[in-house]
Coordinates of C-alpha atoms in Angstrom, one line a residue:
Chain A
M1 CA -25.2 -0.3 39.8
R2 CA -24.7 0.5 36.2
E3 CA -23.0 -1.6 33.3
E4 CA -20.5 0.7 32.0
I5 CA -20.3 1.1 28.5
I6 CA -17.3 2.5 27.2
K7 CA -14.1 2.0 29.4
A8 CA -10.9 3.7 29.1
V9 CA -7.4 2.5 30.0
E10 CA -4.0 4.7 29.3
L11 CA -5.2 5.2 26.2
T12 CA -2.6 7.3 23.7
K13 CA -1.9 8.5 20.8
I14 CA 1.2 9.6 18.8
F15 CA 1.1 11.6 16.5
N16 CA 5.0 12.2 14.9
G17 CA 6.6 12.7 17.9
L18 CA 2.8 14.8 18.7
R19 CA 1.1 13.5 21.8
A20 CA -2.6 13.8 20.6
V21 CA -3.9 11.5 23.6
D22 CA -2.0 11.5 27.1
R23 CA -2.7 8.2 28.8
V24 CA -6.5 9.0 28.8
T25 CA -8.3 7.3 32.0
F26 CA -12.0 6.9 31.7
S27 CA -15.0 5.0 32.3
V28 CA -19.4 6.3 31.3
K29 CA -21.9 3.8 32.3
E30 CA -24.8 2.4 29.9
G31 CA -27.2 5.7 29.9
E32 CA -25.3 8.3 30.8
I33 CA -24.9 11.1 28.5
F34 CA -20.8 11.5 28.2
G35 CA -18.9 15.3 26.9
F36 CA -15.7 15.5 26.0
L37 CA -14.9 19.2 26.4
G38 CA -12.5 21.3 25.4
P39 CA -10.6 22.9 23.0
N40 CA -9.7 22.7 19.5
G41 CA -6.1 20.3 18.9
A42 CA -6.8 19.0 23.1
G43 CA -7.5 16.0 21.6
K44 CA -11.8 14.7 21.5
T45 CA -11.8 13.7 17.6
T46 CA -9.1 11.8 18.1
T47 CA -10.3 10.4 21.2
I48 CA -13.4 9.1 19.5
N49 CA -11.7 8.0 16.5
M50 CA -9.7 5.6 18.9
L51 CA -13.1 4.2 20.4
T52 CA -14.7 4.4 17.4
T53 CA -12.0 1.8 16.0
V54 CA -10.8 4.6 12.6
L55 CA -7.6 4.6 14.8
K56 CA -5.0 2.7 16.5
P57 CA -4.5 3.5 20.0
T58 CA -0.6 3.8 20.2
S59 CA 0.0 2.5 23.2
G60 CA -3.2 2.0 26.1
R61 CA -6.0 -0.3 26.0
A62 CA -10.4 0.2 25.3
E63 CA -13.1 -1.4 25.4
V64 CA -16.8 0.1 24.0
C65 CA -19.8 -2.1 24.9
G66 CA -17.7 -5.2 26.2
Y67 CA -15.5 -5.2 23.0
D68 CA -11.3 -4.3 23.2
V69 CA -11.1 -1.8 20.3
V70 CA -7.9 -3.2 18.9
R71 CA -8.3 -6.7 19.2
E72 CA -12.4 -7.0 18.3
P73 CA -13.1 -4.0 16.3
E74 CA -15.8 -6.0 14.2
R75 CA -18.3 -6.0 17.4
V76 CA -17.5 -3.0 18.3
R77 CA -18.3 -1.1 15.0
R78 CA -21.5 -2.9 15.1
S79 CA -22.7 -1.8 18.6
I80 CA -21.8 1.8 18.2
G81 CA -23.0 5.2 15.5
V82 CA -21.5 7.2 14.8
V83 CA -21.9 10.8 14.0
P84 CA -18.1 12.6 12.5
Q85 CA -17.6 15.8 12.6
E86 CA -17.3 16.6 9.0
Y87 CA -21.0 16.8 6.8
T88 CA -20.5 13.7 5.7
A89 CA -22.9 13.1 3.2
D90 CA -22.5 12.3 0.1
E91 CA -23.6 15.2 -1.6
D92 CA -25.3 14.2 -5.4
L93 CA -26.9 11.3 -3.7
T94 CA -30.5 12.2 -1.8
G95 CA -30.9 12.1 2.3
Y96 CA -32.9 8.8 1.6
E97 CA -30.3 7.3 -1.2
N98 CA -27.3 8.8 2.1
V99 CA -29.1 6.8 4.7
M100 CA -29.8 4.0 2.6
L101 CA -26.2 3.1 1.9
C102 CA -25.1 3.7 5.5
A103 CA -27.5 0.9 6.1
D104 CA -26.5 -1.5 3.2
L105 CA -22.2 -0.4 5.0
Y106 CA -24.3 -2.5 8.0
G107 CA -25.7 -4.9 6.6
L108 CA -29.2 -4.4 7.0
P109 CA -31.3 -6.8 5.5
R110 CA -33.1 -4.4 2.2
E111 CA -36.8 -4.6 3.5
E112 CA -35.9 -3.6 7.2
G113 CA -33.6 -0.7 5.7
K114 CA -35.8 0.8 3.5
K115 CA -38.2 0.9 6.6
R116 CA -36.2 2.3 9.0
A117 CA -34.4 4.7 6.6
L118 CA -37.5 6.1 6.7
E119 CA -38.7 5.9 10.3
L120 CA -35.3 8.0 11.1
L121 CA -35.5 9.9 8.2
S122 CA -39.4 11.4 9.7
L123 CA -37.4 11.4 13.2
V124 CA -34.9 13.9 12.8
Q125 CA -38.5 15.5 10.3
L126 CA -36.4 15.1 7.0
E127 CA -38.9 13.4 5.8
P128 CA -40.4 16.1 3.4
F129 CA -36.5 16.7 1.9
K130 CA -35.3 12.3 1.2
D131 CA -35.2 13.2 -2.2
K132 CA -34.2 15.9 -2.8
R133 CA -29.9 15.9 -3.8
V134 CA -28.4 16.9 0.0
E135 CA -26.6 19.4 -2.0
T136 CA -29.5 21.3 -1.6
Y137 CA -29.5 21.2 2.2
S138 CA -29.1 23.3 4.5
G139 CA -26.7 23.1 7.3
G140 CA -29.1 22.1 10.3
M141 CA -30.8 19.3 7.6
R142 CA -27.1 18.0 7.3
R143 CA -26.6 17.5 10.5
R144 CA -29.8 16.2 10.8
L145 CA -29.0 13.4 8.3
E146 CA -25.6 12.4 9.3
L147 CA -27.6 11.8 12.7
A148 CA -30.3 9.8 10.8
C149 CA -27.3 7.5 9.3
G150 CA -25.3 7.3 12.5
L151 CA -28.7 5.6 14.2
I152 CA -29.6 2.9 11.5
N153 CA -27.9 -0.1 13.3
R154 CA -29.7 1.5 16.4
P155 CA -26.7 1.0 18.7
R156 CA -25.9 0.6 22.3
V157 CA -23.3 3.8 22.4
L158 CA -23.6 6.6 19.1
F159 CA -21.1 8.7 19.1
L160 CA -20.8 12.7 17.8
D161 CA -18.6 15.2 17.5
E162 CA -18.5 18.1 17.8
P163 CA -22.9 17.5 17.1
T164 CA -23.2 21.4 16.8
L165 CA -20.2 22.7 15.1
G166 CA -21.1 26.2 13.0
L167 CA -24.8 26.3 13.4
D168 CA -26.3 28.6 14.8
V169 CA -28.2 29.3 18.2
Q170 CA -32.0 28.1 16.5
T171 CA -29.9 25.2 14.9
R172 CA -27.7 24.2 17.8
A173 CA -31.6 23.7 20.2
S174 CA -33.1 21.7 18.1
I175 CA -30.6 19.4 17.4
W176 CA -29.7 19.2 21.4
E177 CA -33.8 18.4 22.0
H178 CA -33.4 15.8 18.8
I179 CA -30.1 14.5 21.4
R180 CA -32.0 13.8 24.9
S181 CA -35.2 12.3 23.2
L182 CA -32.6 9.4 21.8
R183 CA -31.8 9.5 25.8
E184 CA -35.3 9.1 26.8
R185 CA -37.0 7.1 24.2
F186 CA -33.8 4.2 22.9
G187 CA -32.3 4.2 26.8
M188 CA -28.7 5.1 24.4
T189 CA -25.6 6.2 25.9
I190 CA -24.5 9.0 24.3
F191 CA -20.7 9.9 24.2
L192 CA -19.8 13.8 22.5
T193 CA -17.0 15.9 22.3
T194 CA -17.8 19.7 22.5
H195 CA -15.5 23.1 23.0
Y196 CA -19.0 25.1 23.7
L197 CA -18.8 24.8 27.4
E198 CA -22.8 25.9 27.9
E199 CA -23.7 23.2 25.9
A200 CA -21.4 20.3 28.0
D201 CA -23.6 22.2 30.7
Q202 CA -27.0 21.9 29.1
L203 CA -26.4 17.9 27.4
C204 CA -23.8 15.7 29.6
D205 CA -24.6 13.7 33.9
R206 CA -21.2 13.6 32.8
I207 CA -18.6 15.7 31.3
A208 CA -14.5 15.2 31.4
I209 CA -12.5 18.3 30.2
I210 CA -9.2 17.5 28.4
D211 CA -6.5 20.0 26.8
H212 CA -3.8 18.6 25.8
G213 CA -4.6 15.0 25.3
R214 CA -4.7 15.2 29.2
I215 CA -8.6 14.6 31.1
V216 CA -7.8 17.7 33.6
E217 CA -10.8 18.0 35.2
E218 CA -14.1 14.6 35.3
G219 CA -17.1 15.0 37.4
S220 CA -21.2 15.9 37.4
P221 CA -21.5 19.8 35.9
S222 CA -22.6 20.7 39.0
E223 CA -19.4 18.4 41.2
L224 CA -17.5 20.8 38.6
K225 CA -18.8 24.6 39.6
D226 CA -19.4 23.4 43.3
S227 CA -15.6 22.1 42.9
L228 CA -14.8 25.5 42.8
G229 CA -15.8 26.9 45.7
G230 CA -18.2 29.3 46.1
D231 CA -18.6 32.6 43.7
L232 CA -16.2 34.2 41.6
L233 CA -16.6 38.8 42.2
T234 CA -14.7 40.5 39.5
L235 CA -12.9 44.0 40.5
E236 CA -11.5 46.3 38.6
C237 CA -9.7 48.8 40.6
E238 CA -7.1 51.7 41.3
G239 CA -5.2 51.9 44.1
N240 CA -2.1 50.4 46.6
G241 CA -2.1 46.6 48.2
V242 CA -5.7 45.6 47.1
E243 CA -4.3 41.9 47.3
E244 CA -3.8 41.8 51.5
I245 CA -7.4 45.0 51.4
L246 CA -9.0 41.6 49.8
R247 CA -7.5 38.9 51.4
A248 CA -8.0 39.7 54.6
V249 CA -11.8 40.0 54.1
E250 CA -13.9 37.2 55.2
G251 CA -15.8 35.3 53.4
V252 CA -12.3 35.7 51.1
K253 CA -11.5 32.4 50.0
V254 CA -8.5 32.9 47.3
V255 CA -7.0 35.9 44.9
R256 CA -5.8 36.1 41.8
R257 CA -4.5 38.8 39.3
E258 CA -5.5 38.7 36.0
G259 CA -4.4 41.2 33.3
G260 CA -5.9 43.9 34.8
E261 CA -8.5 42.1 37.1
Y262 CA -8.8 40.7 40.5
R263 CA -10.9 37.5 40.5
V264 CA -11.6 36.7 43.8
K265 CA -13.2 33.2 45.6
V266 CA -15.6 34.0 48.3
S267 CA -17.8 31.6 49.7
K268 CA -21.3 33.7 49.4
G269 CA -21.1 36.8 46.6
E270 CA -23.9 38.1 47.2
T271 CA -23.2 39.2 51.3
V272 CA -19.0 39.4 50.5
A273 CA -19.0 41.9 47.4
P274 CA -21.0 45.0 49.6
L275 CA -18.3 44.3 52.5
L276 CA -15.6 44.0 50.5
L277 CA -16.7 47.2 48.5
R278 CA -16.7 49.9 51.4
M279 CA -13.1 48.2 53.1
L280 CA -11.9 49.4 49.6
T281 CA -13.2 52.6 49.5
D282 CA -12.1 52.9 52.9
R283 CA -8.6 52.7 52.1
G284 CA -8.8 54.5 50.1
V285 CA -9.1 52.2 46.6
T286 CA -11.3 53.6 44.2
V287 CA -13.6 50.5 42.1
K288 CA -14.4 50.8 39.3
R289 CA -16.1 48.1 38.3
L290 CA -17.4 44.2 39.8
S291 CA -19.1 42.1 38.8
L292 CA -20.5 39.0 40.3
T293 CA -20.2 35.5 38.6
K294 CA -22.5 32.4 40.4
P295 CA -20.1 29.5 39.0
T296 CA -20.1 28.1 34.8
L297 CA -18.1 25.4 33.5
N298 CA -16.6 28.4 32.3
E299 CA -14.8 29.6 35.5
V300 CA -13.7 25.3 35.2
Y301 CA -12.1 25.2 32.5
L302 CA -11.0 28.7 33.1
E303 CA -9.0 27.5 36.9
R304 CA -8.1 24.4 35.1
T305 CA -6.7 25.1 32.6
G306 CA -5.5 28.7 32.5
R307 CA -6.3 30.4 29.9
S308 CA -10.2 31.3 27.9
L309 CA -11.6 29.6 25.3
R310 CA -11.8 33.0 23.6
D311 CA -9.1 32.2 22.6
Q312 CA -10.0 29.2 21.0
E313 CA -12.4 29.8 19.4
E314 CA -11.0 31.6 15.9
S315 CA -9.9 27.9 15.0
P316 CA -12.9 25.8 14.2
E317 CA -14.7 28.3 13.0
Q318 CA -11.8 28.0 10.6
G319 CA -12.3 25.0 10.4
I320 CA -15.7 24.7 8.6
R321 CA -14.3 27.4 6.7
Q322 CA -11.9 25.3 5.2
R323 CA -14.0 21.9 4.4
V324 CA -16.6 24.5 2.6
I325 CA -14.0 25.2 0.7
L326 CA -13.1 21.5 -0.1
R327 CA -16.9 20.2 0.1
R328 CA -17.4 23.7 -3.0
A329 CA -13.9 22.7 -4.8
R330 CA -15.8 19.1 -5.5
S331 CA -19.3 19.9 -6.2
Chain B
M1 CA -21.2 -7.8 -0.2
Q2 CA -24.1 -5.8 0.0
G3 CA -21.6 -2.8 1.0
F4 CA -19.3 -3.3 -1.2
L5 CA -22.2 -3.5 -3.4
A6 CA -23.6 -0.3 -1.8
L7 CA -20.5 1.6 -1.9
T8 CA -19.8 0.3 -5.7
R9 CA -23.3 1.9 -6.4
R10 CA -22.3 4.8 -4.9
E11 CA -19.2 5.7 -7.1
L12 CA -21.6 4.4 -10.1
K13 CA -24.7 7.3 -9.5
K14 CA -21.7 9.5 -9.3
W15 CA -20.9 9.2 -12.9
Y16 CA -24.2 8.8 -14.8
K17 CA -25.9 11.5 -12.4
E18 CA -23.9 13.9 -13.6
P19 CA -24.3 14.7 -17.8
L20 CA -21.6 16.1 -18.6
L21 CA -19.6 13.6 -17.4
M22 CA -21.3 11.7 -18.9
L23 CA -20.9 13.1 -22.5
I24 CA -16.8 13.7 -22.1
T25 CA -17.2 9.8 -21.0
V26 CA -18.0 8.4 -24.9
L27 CA -16.0 12.2 -26.1
Q28 CA -12.5 11.4 -25.0
P29 CA -12.3 8.1 -26.6
L30 CA -13.6 9.5 -30.3
I31 CA -11.1 12.2 -29.9
W32 CA -8.8 10.1 -29.6
L33 CA -9.8 7.2 -32.4
T34 CA -10.6 10.6 -35.0
L35 CA -7.0 12.3 -33.6
L36 CA -4.0 10.2 -33.0
G37 CA -5.5 7.5 -35.3
K38 CA -6.5 9.3 -38.1
A39 CA -3.8 11.5 -38.0
M40 CA -0.7 9.6 -38.2
N41 CA -1.1 7.8 -41.3
I42 CA 2.2 5.9 -41.8
G43 CA 1.2 4.2 -44.5
A44 CA 1.2 6.9 -45.8
V45 CA 4.9 7.5 -46.3
F46 CA 5.5 5.3 -48.8
G47 CA 3.3 6.8 -51.2
G48 CA 4.5 8.0 -54.4
G49 CA 7.8 6.0 -55.7
V50 CA 7.1 2.8 -53.6
P51 CA 4.8 -0.2 -55.3
R52 CA 2.1 -1.2 -53.6
E53 CA 2.4 -4.4 -53.2
L54 CA 6.1 -3.3 -50.7
A55 CA 4.5 -1.0 -48.4
N56 CA 2.2 -3.6 -47.8
Q57 CA 4.4 -6.3 -46.9
L58 CA 6.5 -3.7 -45.6
M59 CA 3.4 -3.0 -43.1
L60 CA 2.7 -6.1 -42.6
R61 CA 6.4 -7.6 -41.6
S62 CA 6.1 -4.4 -38.9
F63 CA 2.6 -3.5 -37.5
G64 CA 1.1 -7.5 -38.1
T65 CA -2.1 -5.3 -40.4
T66 CA -1.8 -3.1 -43.9
D67 CA -3.5 -0.2 -41.8
Y68 CA -1.7 1.9 -39.1
F69 CA -4.8 2.9 -38.0
S70 CA -6.1 -0.6 -37.3
F71 CA -3.5 -1.1 -34.8
M72 CA -3.9 2.2 -33.9
A73 CA -7.0 2.0 -32.7
T74 CA -6.6 -1.3 -31.1
G75 CA -3.7 0.3 -28.8
M76 CA -6.3 2.8 -27.5
I77 CA -8.3 0.1 -25.7
A78 CA -5.5 0.0 -23.5
M79 CA -4.7 3.7 -23.5
S80 CA -8.3 4.6 -22.2
C81 CA -8.5 1.8 -19.5
L82 CA -5.3 3.3 -18.5
F83 CA -6.1 7.3 -18.4
T84 CA -10.0 6.5 -16.9
T85 CA -8.0 4.1 -14.1
M86 CA -5.1 7.1 -13.2
F87 CA -7.3 9.2 -11.7
T88 CA -8.6 6.2 -8.4
G89 CA -6.7 7.0 -5.5
F90 CA -8.2 10.4 -5.7
S91 CA -11.2 9.7 -4.9
I92 CA -10.1 8.5 -1.8
I93 CA -8.0 11.2 -1.1
W94 CA -11.5 13.2 -1.5
D95 CA -13.0 10.7 0.6
R96 CA -10.1 10.2 3.8
R97 CA -10.7 14.4 3.3
L98 CA -14.1 15.2 3.6
G99 CA -14.5 12.6 6.7
F100 CA -16.2 10.7 4.8
L101 CA -13.4 7.7 4.5
N102 CA -13.9 7.8 8.8
K103 CA -17.4 7.0 8.5
V104 CA -17.2 4.4 6.7
L105 CA -14.1 3.1 8.5
S106 CA -16.3 3.3 11.1
T107 CA -18.7 0.7 10.0
P108 CA -17.6 -2.9 10.3
V109 CA -17.4 -2.8 6.4
S110 CA -14.5 -4.6 5.1
R111 CA -12.1 -2.8 4.4
A112 CA -12.2 -4.9 1.0
S113 CA -14.9 -3.5 0.0
I114 CA -13.8 0.1 0.0
V115 CA -11.3 -0.6 -2.1
L116 CA -12.4 -3.1 -4.6
S117 CA -15.7 -0.7 -4.9
K118 CA -13.5 1.9 -6.4
I119 CA -11.9 -0.7 -8.9
L120 CA -15.0 -2.4 -9.8
Y121 CA -16.3 1.2 -10.7
A122 CA -13.0 2.6 -12.4
T123 CA -13.7 -0.4 -14.2
L124 CA -16.5 -0.5 -15.4
R125 CA -16.3 2.8 -16.5
S126 CA -13.5 1.7 -18.6
S127 CA -15.4 -0.7 -20.1
F128 CA -18.4 1.1 -20.9
Q129 CA -15.0 4.1 -22.7
V130 CA -14.5 1.1 -24.6
L131 CA -17.8 0.0 -26.0
I132 CA -17.6 3.1 -27.6
I133 CA -13.5 2.6 -29.0
L134 CA -14.3 -0.5 -30.3
G135 CA -18.0 1.4 -31.8
A136 CA -15.7 4.1 -33.3
A137 CA -13.3 2.3 -35.0
F138 CA -15.6 -0.3 -36.6
A139 CA -17.6 2.7 -37.8
L140 CA -13.8 4.7 -38.7
G141 CA -13.1 1.0 -41.3
L142 CA -11.3 -1.0 -38.6
K143 CA -9.4 -3.5 -40.8
T144 CA -10.6 -7.4 -39.2
G145 CA -7.5 -10.1 -39.3
S146 CA -9.0 -13.0 -41.4
G147 CA -11.2 -15.1 -38.8
F148 CA -12.3 -13.2 -37.0
H149 CA -16.0 -13.2 -35.4
P150 CA -18.5 -10.8 -33.8
L151 CA -18.5 -12.9 -30.2
Y152 CA -14.3 -12.4 -30.6
L153 CA -14.9 -8.6 -29.0
L154 CA -15.9 -10.4 -25.7
G155 CA -13.2 -11.1 -26.2
V156 CA -12.0 -7.8 -25.7
L157 CA -13.1 -6.9 -22.9
V158 CA -12.0 -8.9 -20.8
V159 CA -8.4 -8.6 -21.8
A160 CA -9.3 -4.9 -21.0
F161 CA -11.3 -5.7 -17.5
L162 CA -8.1 -7.1 -16.6
L163 CA -5.9 -4.3 -17.4
C164 CA -8.1 -2.2 -15.7
V165 CA -8.2 -3.7 -12.6
T166 CA -4.6 -4.3 -12.5
F167 CA -4.4 0.1 -12.7
S168 CA -6.2 0.9 -10.8
S169 CA -5.2 -1.2 -8.0
L170 CA -2.3 0.1 -9.1
F171 CA -3.6 3.9 -8.6
L172 CA -5.6 3.5 -4.7
M173 CA -2.5 1.8 -3.3
L174 CA -0.8 5.2 -4.3
A175 CA -2.9 7.1 -2.6
L176 CA -4.3 4.7 0.4
R177 CA -3.2 6.7 3.1
S178 CA -2.3 10.4 1.1
T179 CA -4.4 12.8 2.7
R180 CA -3.2 15.3 0.1
W181 CA -3.0 14.7 -3.7
E182 CA -0.4 16.2 -4.6
T183 CA 2.2 13.6 -4.6
P184 CA 0.3 10.9 -6.3
M185 CA -0.8 13.0 -8.7
A186 CA 3.0 13.5 -8.9
M187 CA 3.8 9.8 -9.4
V188 CA 1.5 9.5 -11.9
N189 CA 2.2 11.2 -14.2
L190 CA 5.4 10.2 -13.6
M191 CA 4.2 6.4 -14.5
V192 CA 2.4 7.4 -17.1
M193 CA 3.8 8.1 -20.7
P194 CA 6.3 5.4 -19.9
L195 CA 3.7 3.2 -19.7
M196 CA 2.5 4.5 -22.1
F197 CA 5.7 4.3 -24.7
A198 CA 7.2 1.6 -23.4
S199 CA 5.1 -0.5 -25.4
N200 CA 3.2 -1.8 -28.4
V201 CA 0.6 1.0 -27.9
F202 CA 2.4 3.1 -31.2
F203 CA 5.0 0.9 -32.4
P204 CA 5.2 -2.9 -32.3
T205 CA 8.0 -3.6 -29.6
E206 CA 10.2 -6.0 -31.9
L207 CA 11.7 -3.2 -34.1
M208 CA 12.5 -1.2 -30.3
P209 CA 15.7 -1.3 -29.3
G210 CA 17.2 -4.3 -26.5
W211 CA 17.0 -2.1 -22.7
L212 CA 13.2 -0.8 -24.4
K213 CA 12.7 -4.1 -25.2
V214 CA 13.1 -5.8 -22.0
V215 CA 10.3 -2.8 -20.5
A216 CA 7.6 -3.2 -23.1
S217 CA 8.3 -7.7 -22.5
V218 CA 6.8 -7.2 -18.9
N219 CA 4.6 -3.7 -19.1
P220 CA 0.9 -5.2 -18.4
I221 CA 0.4 -2.8 -22.1
S222 CA 2.0 -4.9 -24.3
Y223 CA 0.4 -7.3 -23.2
T224 CA -3.3 -6.6 -23.7
N225 CA -3.0 -5.0 -26.5
D226 CA -1.7 -7.8 -28.4
A227 CA -4.4 -9.9 -27.0
V228 CA -6.7 -7.4 -28.4
R229 CA -5.2 -7.0 -30.9
Q230 CA -5.2 -10.9 -31.2
F231 CA -8.9 -11.0 -31.6
T232 CA -9.5 -8.2 -33.5
I233 CA -6.8 -7.2 -36.1
Y234 CA -4.1 -10.2 -36.1
R235 CA -4.9 -13.9 -37.2
L236 CA -5.8 -15.5 -33.9
D237 CA -3.1 -17.2 -32.7
A238 CA -4.9 -19.3 -29.7
G239 CA -1.1 -20.1 -27.7
V240 CA -0.2 -16.1 -28.4
L241 CA -2.9 -15.2 -26.9
L242 CA -3.3 -17.8 -23.6
K243 CA -0.2 -16.5 -22.6
D244 CA -1.2 -12.5 -23.0
L245 CA -3.8 -13.9 -21.2
T246 CA -2.7 -15.6 -18.1
Y247 CA 0.4 -12.2 -17.7
L248 CA -2.2 -10.5 -17.5
G249 CA -4.8 -12.5 -15.5
L250 CA -1.3 -13.3 -13.1
F251 CA -0.9 -9.5 -12.5
A252 CA -4.1 -8.1 -12.2
L253 CA -4.6 -10.8 -9.2
A254 CA -1.0 -9.9 -7.8
I255 CA -1.9 -6.5 -8.0
S256 CA -5.2 -6.1 -7.0
S257 CA -4.4 -8.2 -4.1
L258 CA -1.7 -5.8 -3.0
S259 CA -4.0 -2.9 -2.5
V260 CA -6.4 -4.9 -0.5
Y261 CA -4.1 -6.8 1.8
L262 CA -1.8 -2.9 1.9
A263 CA -5.7 -2.1 2.6
R264 CA -6.5 -4.0 5.9
R265 CA -3.6 -2.2 7.1
Y266 CA -2.8 0.3 6.3
L267 CA -6.4 1.7 5.3
S268 CA -6.8 3.0 9.5
R269 CA -4.5 5.5 10.4

């Protein structure tokens, strides 16, 4: 049995009457990659900020590496690394200077700091650019630099807040590669938040879906998919009594109407689909479109939160735009 | 301590790596001195019929020196401290907005270091300007008091240091929890003019109306100016100087301790 390295019990944060995080309880085992999945504003960053001692919880408690985040913040800070959502590296300094600044913030001896800084910069493949100002770095390079900064104290737990927000597909894949190799190399526990479903699916051992400040589902990606109980058929058709017909077909578990579509949950999609099609046609219903979906986290998400993530994808983009504006305003 | 120095170094690098910023830092006090210092030639109002002896007497009685430029130039030191430190708070707002502050807060560096590094940075930058002002003032004909010794200039630096610590702590406190710069900006604007005019920067407090005299007599700028003038253009009075330094020292200590206390308590939201 592996040790529980992060433990949150009824963790709550209220901002001006708004429950940003509402009685959240979960635990993360040592060596796991644990993901908090949810739309923007769900309370992911607030949770990370409480676990990393940046915010004080309104109520409830949390332990990281066995230390209480409120009573022993100093010890928590020593044992964790944090890679925030924003690009926090100082643009006016070089990559190397930024990593050294972090080393100093952790009070590493100068020689040790230098050694680790160079090591980490080559680990994230920034060695050739280490003496260039961060201003000149691309998004992916900045993200890797943040990663190097977060690793300088050889943390037991690494917190990654939206590690691939706003990055292109290639860069995202390379960041995932880095995260996986970190776990293999250092046996580190990684807590990450994301609103990308495939990111959670690809990377995490376990996921908690969070919405409106509450955990609505928790488990491994495959457990979550299995919990849906099978495949999903989506139909678009014209005719009367469609729902009744669908319900009568063998293998159909649940039928739901959403917009102009019928979402039918079935045990074996491949065999049920032709059967379903024939029954509908026999009763004079015209099927205009039929699609079969194997369960994905997206489906779990829809199932548990009742709305698609698509609605939410506007806001993180806006967030980035705002940060870019801020950055430009500053330089 | 290491974290404190690293954070201070970060701020300093941003300053000296930027040639334009550096140039402005040098130019600003020069402009003040030449424009303000030379434009307000109060001595000239005694021109024409007033005998030179009498004019000098009058000047000496009101300003403690016969040369208004010298009075004004020494007042510029406190003014430059005020104007360079008044923006101290804004950098912490930027750090908060850009997420840098959160990152620093998640490291073991002490909360005190976070504010003290900004205070020290503002103070160092301001001291640099004070040196330029002193240089320029001498070049433009500052008349030193009798018994002046070049080593007294170190005293001026000490005095400026105390005032800078006071003001940068004060302005930093105003911005500790801000996420936007508008409110602290308005507060700074509100405070700067009264701080400057309810003091002896331009005019001796003895000649002010009673109520204003009271305000000026608690304003640390008045003590700074007096101490600076004791070191440069007046005949040094050790008793008065000691009083000035004690007041400034205690003021700086109290207000910087308060800012550290508030930072410990309120930097995390």
